[in-house]
């Protein structure tokens, strides 16, 4: 199973979407699950500090 995750930010809020599928060659009908998570009070962006902002969103989505 493969999980693809993306995070979208608006000011201090974030929406994370994760898509579970079996193979890289799957098409839209082959998507197993779509996971959505919303968070408020997100840390500000800091160049080179991935773990302070983005990693927390990924962790919240897979937990």
Short mmCIF file of C-alpha atoms in Angstrom, two decimals, residues 11-55:
data_model
loop_
_atom_site.label_atom_id
_atom_site.label_comp_id
_atom_site.label_asym_id
_atom_site.label_seq_id
_atom_site.Cartn_x
_atom_site.Cartn_y
_atom_site.Cartn_z
CA UNK A 11 -2.15 31.71 6.85
CA UNK A 12 -2.01 29.69 10.10
CA UNK A 13 -4.32 26.87 8.95
CA UNK A 14 -3.56 23.72 6.98
CA UNK A 15 -5.41 20.98 5.13
CA UNK A 16 -3.66 17.66 4.60
CA UNK A 17 -4.87 15.05 2.12
CA UNK A 18 -3.55 11.51 1.93
CA UNK A 19 -4.43 8.97 -0.78
CA UNK A 20 -3.91 5.23 -0.31
CA UNK A 21 -3.42 3.04 -3.37
CA UNK A 22 -1.74 -0.26 -4.28
CA UNK A 23 0.53 0.53 -7.24
CA UNK A 24 2.07 3.64 -8.83
CA UNK A 25 0.26 2.77 -12.06
CA UNK A 26 -3.23 2.79 -10.47
CA UNK A 27 -5.89 5.08 -11.89
CA UNK A 28 -8.48 7.13 -10.00
CA UNK A 29 -10.98 4.23 -9.64
CA UNK A 30 -8.20 2.19 -7.94
CA UNK A 31 -7.83 4.62 -5.01
CA UNK A 32 -8.35 2.66 -1.79
CA UNK A 33 -8.87 5.51 0.72
CA UNK A 34 -8.74 9.31 0.89
CA UNK A 35 -7.74 10.79 4.28
CA UNK A 36 -8.34 14.47 5.08
CA UNK A 37 -7.12 16.37 8.14
CA UNK A 38 -7.47 20.03 9.14
CA UNK A 39 -5.24 21.88 11.64
CA UNK A 40 -5.21 25.40 13.08
CA UNK A 41 -2.36 27.41 14.62
CA UNK A 42 0.30 26.04 12.29
CA UNK A 43 3.91 27.03 12.90
CA UNK A 44 5.21 29.73 10.54
CA UNK A 45 7.28 28.70 7.52
CA UNK A 46 11.04 28.56 8.14
CA UNK A 47 13.35 27.70 5.24
CA UNK A 48 15.16 24.40 5.85
CA UNK A 49 13.00 23.59 8.91
CA UNK A 50 10.67 20.97 7.34
CA UNK A 51 10.10 19.17 10.63
CA UNK A 52 8.69 22.27 12.37
CA UNK A 53 5.70 22.67 10.06
CA UNK A 54 5.18 20.04 7.38
CA UNK A 55 6.26 16.95 9.30
#
